[in-house]
Amino acid sequence: MTRSDRLLRLVALLCLAAVGVALISQYAFDMKPCAWCVLQRLILLAIAAVCGLASMGWGSVLVRRIGAALAAVLAASGIVAAWYQHSVASQMLSCAQTFADRFISASGLDAALPWLFGIYASCMDARVDLLGVEYALWGLMLFIVCAVLALAALRRAART
């Protein structure tokens, strides 16, 4: 297993752990997700899938490069989503008809998997702190870490 494979697997594990924490927060501590929270869950699962598939050991440097680059782009979209949730959406009384709400609703994921992608709160209501830091900022930091690790994996894969 190459170092880029290990980095990609670490990113996948971090993303899956973050979704797990979000689900525990939702079901054990009654922290209902807003549309932007749910969009970030989807992005995290997409990053995990891309990184997991790219690190499967098929031996292709091209597969690792594409996977790492796609993971970095997805992490950048997560950064934008988390920043928007923190700085704009959490100040709004309703996040209905925002990009996140329209995207999740149009995808049908909220109806197909409501336990994972159901939107149950407004962005203002979903504004919650964990250890004194707003959840959206935790998400922002996670996406930054994922982007850095994905770029490191891309750099490592380029050397191989």
Short mmCIF file of N, CA and C in Angstrom, two decimals:
data_model
loop_
_atom_site.label_atom_id
_atom_site.label_comp_id
_atom_site.label_asym_id
_atom_site.label_seq_id
_atom_site.Cartn_x
_atom_site.Cartn_y
_atom_site.Cartn_z
N MET A 1 0.85 -1.17 0.00
CA MET A 1 0.00 0.00 0.00
C MET A 1 0.90 1.24 0.00
N THR A 2 0.58 2.18 -0.86
CA THR A 2 1.39 3.39 -0.97
C THR A 2 0.96 4.40 0.08
N ARG A 3 1.79 5.41 0.25
CA ARG A 3 1.46 6.48 1.20
C ARG A 3 0.22 7.25 0.75
N SER A 4 0.06 7.44 -0.55
CA SER A 4 -1.14 8.13 -1.03
C SER A 4 -2.39 7.31 -0.72
N ASP A 5 -2.30 5.98 -0.81
CA ASP A 5 -3.44 5.12 -0.44
C ASP A 5 -3.79 5.31 1.04
N ARG A 6 -2.78 5.36 1.88
CA ARG A 6 -3.02 5.54 3.32
C ARG A 6 -3.66 6.89 3.60
N LEU A 7 -3.19 7.92 2.92
CA LEU A 7 -3.79 9.25 3.12
C LEU A 7 -5.24 9.27 2.66
N LEU A 8 -5.51 8.66 1.53
CA LEU A 8 -6.89 8.62 1.03
C LEU A 8 -7.80 7.83 1.97
N ARG A 9 -7.29 6.75 2.52
CA ARG A 9 -8.09 5.97 3.47
C ARG A 9 -8.32 6.74 4.76
N LEU A 10 -7.33 7.53 5.18
CA LEU A 10 -7.51 8.37 6.36
C LEU A 10 -8.62 9.39 6.12
N VAL A 11 -8.62 10.01 4.95
CA VAL A 11 -9.67 10.98 4.61
C VAL A 11 -11.03 10.30 4.64
N ALA A 12 -11.13 9.13 4.03
CA ALA A 12 -12.40 8.39 4.02
C ALA A 12 -12.86 8.10 5.44
N LEU A 13 -11.95 7.67 6.28
CA LEU A 13 -12.29 7.36 7.67
C LEU A 13 -12.74 8.60 8.43
N LEU A 14 -12.05 9.71 8.24
CA LEU A 14 -12.46 10.97 8.90
C LEU A 14 -13.87 11.38 8.47
N CYS A 15 -14.15 11.26 7.19
CA CYS A 15 -15.47 11.66 6.68
C CYS A 15 -16.57 10.76 7.23
N LEU A 16 -16.32 9.46 7.24
CA LEU A 16 -17.33 8.53 7.79
C LEU A 16 -17.52 8.75 9.28
N ALA A 17 -16.45 9.03 10.00
CA ALA A 17 -16.55 9.32 11.43
C ALA A 17 -17.37 10.59 11.67
N ALA A 18 -17.17 11.59 10.82
CA ALA A 18 -17.91 12.85 10.97
C ALA A 18 -19.41 12.63 10.74
N VAL A 19 -19.75 11.84 9.76
CA VAL A 19 -21.17 11.53 9.53
C VAL A 19 -21.72 10.74 10.71
N GLY A 20 -20.94 9.84 11.25
CA GLY A 20 -21.35 9.09 12.44
C GLY A 20 -21.62 10.01 13.62
N VAL A 21 -20.73 10.97 13.84
CA VAL A 21 -20.93 11.95 14.92
C VAL A 21 -22.19 12.77 14.67
N ALA A 22 -22.42 13.15 13.42
CA ALA A 22 -23.62 13.92 13.09
C ALA A 22 -24.89 13.11 13.40
N LEU A 23 -24.87 11.83 13.07
CA LEU A 23 -26.04 10.98 13.34
C LEU A 23 -26.23 10.75 14.83
N ILE A 24 -25.15 10.58 15.56
CA ILE A 24 -25.26 10.45 17.02
C ILE A 24 -25.82 11.75 17.61
N SER A 25 -25.33 12.88 17.12
CA SER A 25 -25.83 14.17 17.60
C SER A 25 -27.32 14.31 17.32
N GLN A 26 -27.73 13.86 16.15
CA GLN A 26 -29.14 13.97 15.76
C GLN A 26 -30.03 13.06 16.59
N TYR A 27 -29.64 11.80 16.71
CA TYR A 27 -30.54 10.84 17.34
C TYR A 27 -30.35 10.67 18.84
N ALA A 28 -29.16 10.86 19.35
CA ALA A 28 -28.95 10.73 20.79
C ALA A 28 -29.13 12.04 21.54
N PHE A 29 -28.83 13.16 20.87
CA PHE A 29 -28.89 14.46 21.53
C PHE A 29 -29.91 15.41 20.92
N ASP A 30 -30.76 14.89 20.01
CA ASP A 30 -31.86 15.64 19.42
C ASP A 30 -31.42 16.93 18.73
N MET A 31 -30.27 16.93 18.08
CA MET A 31 -29.80 18.07 17.30
C MET A 31 -30.25 17.87 15.86
N LYS A 32 -31.34 18.51 15.50
CA LYS A 32 -31.94 18.33 14.18
C LYS A 32 -31.14 19.06 13.11
N PRO A 33 -30.91 18.40 11.95
CA PRO A 33 -30.11 19.02 10.89
C PRO A 33 -30.93 19.94 9.99
N CYS A 34 -30.24 20.97 9.50
CA CYS A 34 -30.83 21.87 8.51
C CYS A 34 -30.39 21.42 7.12
N ALA A 35 -30.83 22.12 6.10
CA ALA A 35 -30.49 21.75 4.72
C ALA A 35 -28.98 21.80 4.48
N TRP A 36 -28.31 22.79 5.05
CA TRP A 36 -26.86 22.91 4.84
C TRP A 36 -26.11 21.81 5.58
N CYS A 37 -26.60 21.39 6.73
CA CYS A 37 -26.01 20.26 7.46
C CYS A 37 -26.11 18.99 6.61
N VAL A 38 -27.28 18.79 6.05
CA VAL A 38 -27.53 17.59 5.25
C VAL A 38 -26.68 17.61 3.97
N LEU A 39 -26.53 18.76 3.35
CA LEU A 39 -25.68 18.87 2.17
C LEU A 39 -24.24 18.51 2.52
N GLN A 40 -23.78 18.95 3.68
CA GLN A 40 -22.42 18.62 4.10
C GLN A 40 -22.27 17.12 4.38
N ARG A 41 -23.31 16.49 4.90
CA ARG A 41 -23.26 15.04 5.07
C ARG A 41 -23.07 14.35 3.72
N LEU A 42 -23.81 14.82 2.74
CA LEU A 42 -23.70 14.24 1.41
C LEU A 42 -22.29 14.43 0.84
N ILE A 43 -21.74 15.61 1.02
CA ILE A 43 -20.38 15.87 0.53
C ILE A 43 -19.38 14.96 1.25
N LEU A 44 -19.53 14.81 2.57
CA LEU A 44 -18.63 13.93 3.32
C LEU A 44 -18.72 12.48 2.83
N LEU A 45 -19.92 12.02 2.55
CA LEU A 45 -20.07 10.65 2.05
C LEU A 45 -19.49 10.50 0.65
N ALA A 46 -19.62 11.55 -0.16
CA ALA A 46 -19.03 11.51 -1.51
C ALA A 46 -17.50 11.47 -1.42
N ILE A 47 -16.93 12.27 -0.54
CA ILE A 47 -15.48 12.25 -0.35
C ILE A 47 -15.03 10.87 0.12
N ALA A 48 -15.75 10.29 1.08
CA ALA A 48 -15.40 8.97 1.60
C ALA A 48 -15.44 7.92 0.49
N ALA A 49 -16.47 7.98 -0.33
CA ALA A 49 -16.60 7.01 -1.43
C ALA A 49 -15.46 7.17 -2.44
N VAL A 50 -15.18 8.39 -2.82
CA VAL A 50 -14.11 8.65 -3.80
C VAL A 50 -12.77 8.19 -3.25
N CYS A 51 -12.48 8.56 -2.02
CA CYS A 51 -11.20 8.19 -1.41
C CYS A 51 -11.10 6.68 -1.21
N GLY A 52 -12.18 6.07 -0.78
CA GLY A 52 -12.18 4.62 -0.60
C GLY A 52 -11.94 3.89 -1.90
N LEU A 53 -12.62 4.30 -2.95
CA LEU A 53 -12.45 3.65 -4.25
C LEU A 53 -11.06 3.89 -4.82
N ALA A 54 -10.56 5.11 -4.67
CA ALA A 54 -9.24 5.44 -5.24
C ALA A 54 -8.11 4.72 -4.52
N SER A 55 -8.34 4.33 -3.28
CA SER A 55 -7.29 3.67 -2.50
C SER A 55 -7.45 2.16 -2.44
N MET A 56 -8.27 1.61 -3.28
CA MET A 56 -8.55 0.17 -3.23
C MET A 56 -7.36 -0.70 -3.64
N GLY A 57 -6.30 -0.09 -4.11
CA GLY A 57 -5.12 -0.87 -4.45
C GLY A 57 -5.13 -1.45 -5.84
N TRP A 58 -5.82 -0.80 -6.74
CA TRP A 58 -5.83 -1.26 -8.13
C TRP A 58 -4.49 -0.99 -8.81
N GLY A 59 -3.62 -0.28 -8.09
CA GLY A 59 -2.27 -0.07 -8.60
C GLY A 59 -2.12 1.04 -9.60
N SER A 60 -3.17 1.64 -10.03
CA SER A 60 -3.07 2.69 -11.03
C SER A 60 -2.81 4.05 -10.38
N VAL A 61 -1.71 4.65 -10.78
CA VAL A 61 -1.38 5.99 -10.30
C VAL A 61 -2.44 6.98 -10.77
N LEU A 62 -2.96 6.77 -11.97
CA LEU A 62 -3.98 7.67 -12.52
C LEU A 62 -5.24 7.64 -11.66
N VAL A 63 -5.64 6.45 -11.20
CA VAL A 63 -6.83 6.34 -10.35
C VAL A 63 -6.60 7.09 -9.04
N ARG A 64 -5.43 6.94 -8.45
CA ARG A 64 -5.12 7.66 -7.20
C ARG A 64 -5.13 9.16 -7.42
N ARG A 65 -4.54 9.59 -8.52
CA ARG A 65 -4.50 11.04 -8.82
C ARG A 65 -5.90 11.61 -9.01
N ILE A 66 -6.69 10.93 -9.80
CA ILE A 66 -8.06 11.41 -10.06
C ILE A 66 -8.86 11.42 -8.75
N GLY A 67 -8.74 10.35 -7.97
CA GLY A 67 -9.46 10.28 -6.70
C GLY A 67 -9.05 11.38 -5.75
N ALA A 68 -7.75 11.60 -5.62
CA ALA A 68 -7.26 12.65 -4.72
C ALA A 68 -7.69 14.03 -5.20
N ALA A 69 -7.63 14.27 -6.50
CA ALA A 69 -8.04 15.57 -7.04
C ALA A 69 -9.54 15.79 -6.85
N LEU A 70 -10.33 14.76 -7.10
CA LEU A 70 -11.78 14.87 -6.91
C LEU A 70 -12.11 15.08 -5.43
N ALA A 71 -11.41 14.38 -4.55
CA ALA A 71 -11.63 14.56 -3.11
C ALA A 71 -11.30 15.99 -2.70
N ALA A 72 -10.23 16.56 -3.25
CA ALA A 72 -9.87 17.94 -2.93
C ALA A 72 -10.94 18.92 -3.41
N VAL A 73 -11.48 18.68 -4.60
CA VAL A 73 -12.55 19.55 -5.13
C VAL A 73 -13.81 19.42 -4.27
N LEU A 74 -14.16 18.20 -3.90
CA LEU A 74 -15.32 17.99 -3.02
C LEU A 74 -15.10 18.65 -1.66
N ALA A 75 -13.89 18.54 -1.12
CA ALA A 75 -13.59 19.19 0.16
C ALA A 75 -13.71 20.70 0.04
N ALA A 76 -13.29 21.24 -1.09
CA ALA A 76 -13.44 22.69 -1.32
C ALA A 76 -14.92 23.08 -1.36
N SER A 77 -15.75 22.23 -1.95
CA SER A 77 -17.19 22.53 -1.96
C SER A 77 -17.75 22.44 -0.54
N GLY A 78 -17.22 21.52 0.26
CA GLY A 78 -17.62 21.43 1.67
C GLY A 78 -17.21 22.66 2.46
N ILE A 79 -16.03 23.18 2.16
CA ILE A 79 -15.57 24.42 2.81
C ILE A 79 -16.54 25.55 2.52
N VAL A 80 -16.93 25.67 1.26
CA VAL A 80 -17.88 26.72 0.87
C VAL A 80 -19.22 26.53 1.58
N ALA A 81 -19.71 25.29 1.61
CA ALA A 81 -21.00 25.01 2.26
C ALA A 81 -20.95 25.31 3.75
N ALA A 82 -19.89 24.90 4.43
CA ALA A 82 -19.78 25.15 5.87
C ALA A 82 -19.63 26.64 6.15
N TRP A 83 -18.84 27.32 5.33
CA TRP A 83 -18.68 28.77 5.52
C TRP A 83 -20.02 29.47 5.32
N TYR A 84 -20.76 29.09 4.25
CA TYR A 84 -22.05 29.71 3.99
C TYR A 84 -23.02 29.44 5.13
N GLN A 85 -23.03 28.21 5.61
CA GLN A 85 -23.93 27.89 6.73
C GLN A 85 -23.62 28.75 7.94
N HIS A 86 -22.35 28.88 8.26
CA HIS A 86 -21.94 29.65 9.44
C HIS A 86 -22.20 31.14 9.27
N SER A 87 -21.82 31.68 8.14
CA SER A 87 -21.84 33.14 8.00
C SER A 87 -23.14 33.72 7.44
N VAL A 88 -23.91 32.92 6.71
CA VAL A 88 -25.13 33.44 6.09
C VAL A 88 -26.38 32.69 6.56
N ALA A 89 -26.42 31.40 6.29
CA ALA A 89 -27.65 30.62 6.53
C ALA A 89 -28.06 30.59 7.99
N SER A 90 -27.09 30.53 8.90
CA SER A 90 -27.44 30.45 10.32
C SER A 90 -28.01 31.76 10.85
N GLN A 91 -27.93 32.81 10.06
CA GLN A 91 -28.52 34.10 10.44
C GLN A 91 -29.93 34.27 9.88
N MET A 92 -30.34 33.32 9.02
CA MET A 92 -31.64 33.42 8.35
C MET A 92 -32.70 32.66 9.16
N LEU A 93 -33.91 33.18 9.16
CA LEU A 93 -35.01 32.49 9.85
C LEU A 93 -35.32 31.16 9.19
N SER A 94 -35.13 31.09 7.88
CA SER A 94 -35.41 29.86 7.16
C SER A 94 -34.37 29.68 6.06
N CYS A 95 -33.95 28.45 5.87
CA CYS A 95 -33.03 28.18 4.76
C CYS A 95 -33.78 27.47 3.62
N ALA A 96 -35.11 27.53 3.67
CA ALA A 96 -35.92 26.97 2.60
C ALA A 96 -35.62 27.74 1.31
N GLN A 97 -35.55 27.01 0.25
CA GLN A 97 -35.29 27.54 -1.09
C GLN A 97 -33.87 28.05 -1.29
N THR A 98 -32.98 27.78 -0.35
CA THR A 98 -31.57 28.06 -0.60
C THR A 98 -31.04 26.92 -1.47
N PHE A 99 -29.82 27.05 -1.94
CA PHE A 99 -29.24 26.01 -2.80
C PHE A 99 -29.30 24.64 -2.13
N ALA A 100 -28.91 24.57 -0.88
CA ALA A 100 -28.86 23.27 -0.19
C ALA A 100 -30.25 22.63 -0.13
N ASP A 101 -31.24 23.40 0.23
CA ASP A 101 -32.61 22.89 0.33
C ASP A 101 -33.10 22.40 -1.03
N ARG A 102 -32.89 23.20 -2.06
CA ARG A 102 -33.34 22.82 -3.41
C ARG A 102 -32.59 21.59 -3.91
N PHE A 103 -31.28 21.52 -3.67
CA PHE A 103 -30.47 20.40 -4.14
C PHE A 103 -30.89 19.09 -3.47
N ILE A 104 -30.98 19.11 -2.15
CA ILE A 104 -31.34 17.88 -1.42
C ILE A 104 -32.75 17.44 -1.80
N SER A 105 -33.68 18.38 -1.90
CA SER A 105 -35.06 18.03 -2.27
C SER A 105 -35.12 17.49 -3.70
N ALA A 106 -34.42 18.14 -4.62
CA ALA A 106 -34.44 17.70 -6.02
C ALA A 106 -33.78 16.34 -6.20
N SER A 107 -32.80 16.03 -5.36
CA SER A 107 -32.11 14.73 -5.48
C SER A 107 -33.01 13.58 -5.02
N GLY A 108 -33.99 13.87 -4.19
CA GLY A 108 -34.87 12.84 -3.66
C GLY A 108 -34.28 12.08 -2.49
N LEU A 109 -33.08 12.47 -2.07
CA LEU A 109 -32.42 11.76 -0.96
C LEU A 109 -33.18 11.93 0.35
N ASP A 110 -33.78 13.11 0.55
CA ASP A 110 -34.52 13.34 1.80
C ASP A 110 -35.73 12.41 1.91
N ALA A 111 -36.32 12.05 0.79
CA ALA A 111 -37.46 11.13 0.81
C ALA A 111 -36.99 9.67 0.83
N ALA A 112 -35.91 9.38 0.13
CA ALA A 112 -35.42 8.01 0.05
C ALA A 112 -34.73 7.55 1.34
N LEU A 113 -33.96 8.43 1.95
CA LEU A 113 -33.21 8.11 3.17
C LEU A 113 -33.41 9.21 4.21
N PRO A 114 -34.64 9.36 4.72
CA PRO A 114 -34.89 10.47 5.64
C PRO A 114 -34.09 10.38 6.93
N TRP A 115 -33.71 9.20 7.36
CA TRP A 115 -32.93 9.04 8.59
C TRP A 115 -31.53 9.64 8.44
N LEU A 116 -31.06 9.75 7.19
CA LEU A 116 -29.72 10.28 6.92
C LEU A 116 -29.76 11.67 6.31
N PHE A 117 -30.71 11.89 5.38
CA PHE A 117 -30.75 13.13 4.63
C PHE A 117 -32.01 13.97 4.87
N GLY A 118 -32.78 13.64 5.89
CA GLY A 118 -33.98 14.43 6.19
C GLY A 118 -33.61 15.79 6.76
N ILE A 119 -34.32 16.81 6.31
CA ILE A 119 -34.11 18.18 6.78
C ILE A 119 -35.18 18.47 7.82
N TYR A 120 -34.75 18.66 9.08
CA TYR A 120 -35.71 18.76 10.18
C TYR A 120 -35.65 20.08 10.93
N ALA A 121 -34.82 21.01 10.51
CA ALA A 121 -34.70 22.28 11.24
C ALA A 121 -34.33 23.39 10.27
N SER A 122 -34.61 24.61 10.70
CA SER A 122 -34.12 25.75 9.94
C SER A 122 -32.64 25.93 10.28
N CYS A 123 -31.95 26.69 9.48
CA CYS A 123 -30.51 26.89 9.73
C CYS A 123 -30.28 27.62 11.05
N MET A 124 -31.17 28.54 11.37
CA MET A 124 -31.02 29.28 12.63
C MET A 124 -31.25 28.35 13.82
N ASP A 125 -32.24 27.46 13.70
CA ASP A 125 -32.52 26.51 14.79
C ASP A 125 -31.42 25.46 14.93
N ALA A 126 -30.75 25.13 13.81
CA ALA A 126 -29.72 24.09 13.83
C ALA A 126 -28.37 24.64 14.31
N ARG A 127 -28.30 25.90 14.60
CA ARG A 127 -27.04 26.50 15.06
C ARG A 127 -26.77 26.03 16.50
N VAL A 128 -25.82 25.12 16.62
CA VAL A 128 -25.51 24.48 17.90
C VAL A 128 -24.01 24.49 18.11
N ASP A 129 -23.60 24.62 19.36
CA ASP A 129 -22.18 24.59 19.70
C ASP A 129 -21.80 23.21 20.24
N LEU A 130 -20.58 22.82 19.96
CA LEU A 130 -19.99 21.63 20.54
C LEU A 130 -18.64 22.05 21.10
N LEU A 131 -18.48 21.92 22.41
CA LEU A 131 -17.26 22.36 23.10
C LEU A 131 -16.97 23.84 22.83
N GLY A 132 -18.04 24.63 22.76
CA GLY A 132 -17.89 26.07 22.58
C GLY A 132 -17.65 26.52 21.16
N VAL A 133 -17.66 25.59 20.21
CA VAL A 133 -17.45 25.93 18.80
C VAL A 133 -18.68 25.50 18.01
N GLU A 134 -19.17 26.39 17.17
CA GLU A 134 -20.36 26.08 16.38
C GLU A 134 -20.10 24.88 15.47
N TYR A 135 -21.09 24.01 15.33
CA TYR A 135 -20.98 22.81 14.51
C TYR A 135 -20.49 23.13 13.09
N ALA A 136 -21.00 24.20 12.51
CA ALA A 136 -20.60 24.55 11.14
C ALA A 136 -19.10 24.82 11.06
N LEU A 137 -18.53 25.39 12.12
CA LEU A 137 -17.09 25.65 12.13
C LEU A 137 -16.29 24.35 12.28
N TRP A 138 -16.83 23.39 13.04
CA TRP A 138 -16.20 22.08 13.11
C TRP A 138 -16.18 21.46 11.71
N GLY A 139 -17.30 21.59 11.01
CA GLY A 139 -17.37 21.07 9.65
C GLY A 139 -16.37 21.76 8.74
N LEU A 140 -16.28 23.08 8.86
CA LEU A 140 -15.33 23.85 8.07
C LEU A 140 -13.90 23.35 8.31
N MET A 141 -13.55 23.17 9.58
CA MET A 141 -12.20 22.69 9.90
C MET A 141 -11.96 21.29 9.34
N LEU A 142 -12.96 20.42 9.42
CA LEU A 142 -12.82 19.07 8.89
C LEU A 142 -12.60 19.10 7.38
N PHE A 143 -13.37 19.91 6.68
CA PHE A 143 -13.20 20.00 5.23
C PHE A 143 -11.83 20.55 4.85
N ILE A 144 -11.31 21.48 5.64
CA ILE A 144 -9.96 21.99 5.39
C ILE A 144 -8.93 20.88 5.56
N VAL A 145 -9.06 20.11 6.64
CA VAL A 145 -8.14 18.97 6.86
C VAL A 145 -8.24 17.98 5.71
N CYS A 146 -9.46 17.68 5.28
CA CYS A 146 -9.65 16.74 4.17
C CYS A 146 -9.01 17.26 2.89
N ALA A 147 -9.16 18.56 2.63
CA ALA A 147 -8.56 19.15 1.43
C ALA A 147 -7.03 19.05 1.48
N VAL A 148 -6.45 19.37 2.62
CA VAL A 148 -4.99 19.31 2.77
C VAL A 148 -4.50 17.87 2.59
N LEU A 149 -5.17 16.92 3.22
CA LEU A 149 -4.77 15.51 3.08
C LEU A 149 -4.95 15.00 1.65
N ALA A 150 -6.02 15.41 1.01
CA ALA A 150 -6.25 14.99 -0.38
C ALA A 150 -5.18 15.58 -1.30
N LEU A 151 -4.80 16.82 -1.07
CA LEU A 151 -3.73 17.42 -1.88
C LEU A 151 -2.40 16.75 -1.61
N ALA A 152 -2.16 16.35 -0.37
CA ALA A 152 -0.94 15.61 -0.03
C ALA A 152 -0.94 14.26 -0.74
N ALA A 153 -2.09 13.60 -0.77
CA ALA A 153 -2.19 12.32 -1.48
C ALA A 153 -1.98 12.51 -2.98
N LEU A 154 -2.49 13.59 -3.52
CA LEU A 154 -2.29 13.90 -4.93
C LEU A 154 -0.80 14.10 -5.22
N ARG A 155 -0.14 14.84 -4.37
CA ARG A 155 1.30 15.08 -4.54
C ARG A 155 2.08 13.76 -4.43
N ARG A 156 1.73 12.94 -3.48
CA ARG A 156 2.40 11.63 -3.31
C ARG A 156 2.14 10.73 -4.52
N ALA A 157 0.91 10.73 -5.02
CA ALA A 157 0.58 9.89 -6.16
C ALA A 157 1.33 10.36 -7.41
N ALA A 158 1.56 11.65 -7.52
CA ALA A 158 2.28 12.19 -8.67
C ALA A 158 3.73 11.72 -8.69
N ARG A 159 4.29 11.47 -7.50
CA ARG A 159 5.69 11.01 -7.39
C ARG A 159 5.84 9.54 -7.71
N THR A 160 4.75 8.81 -7.62
CA THR A 160 4.82 7.36 -7.78
C THR A 160 4.99 6.97 -9.23
#
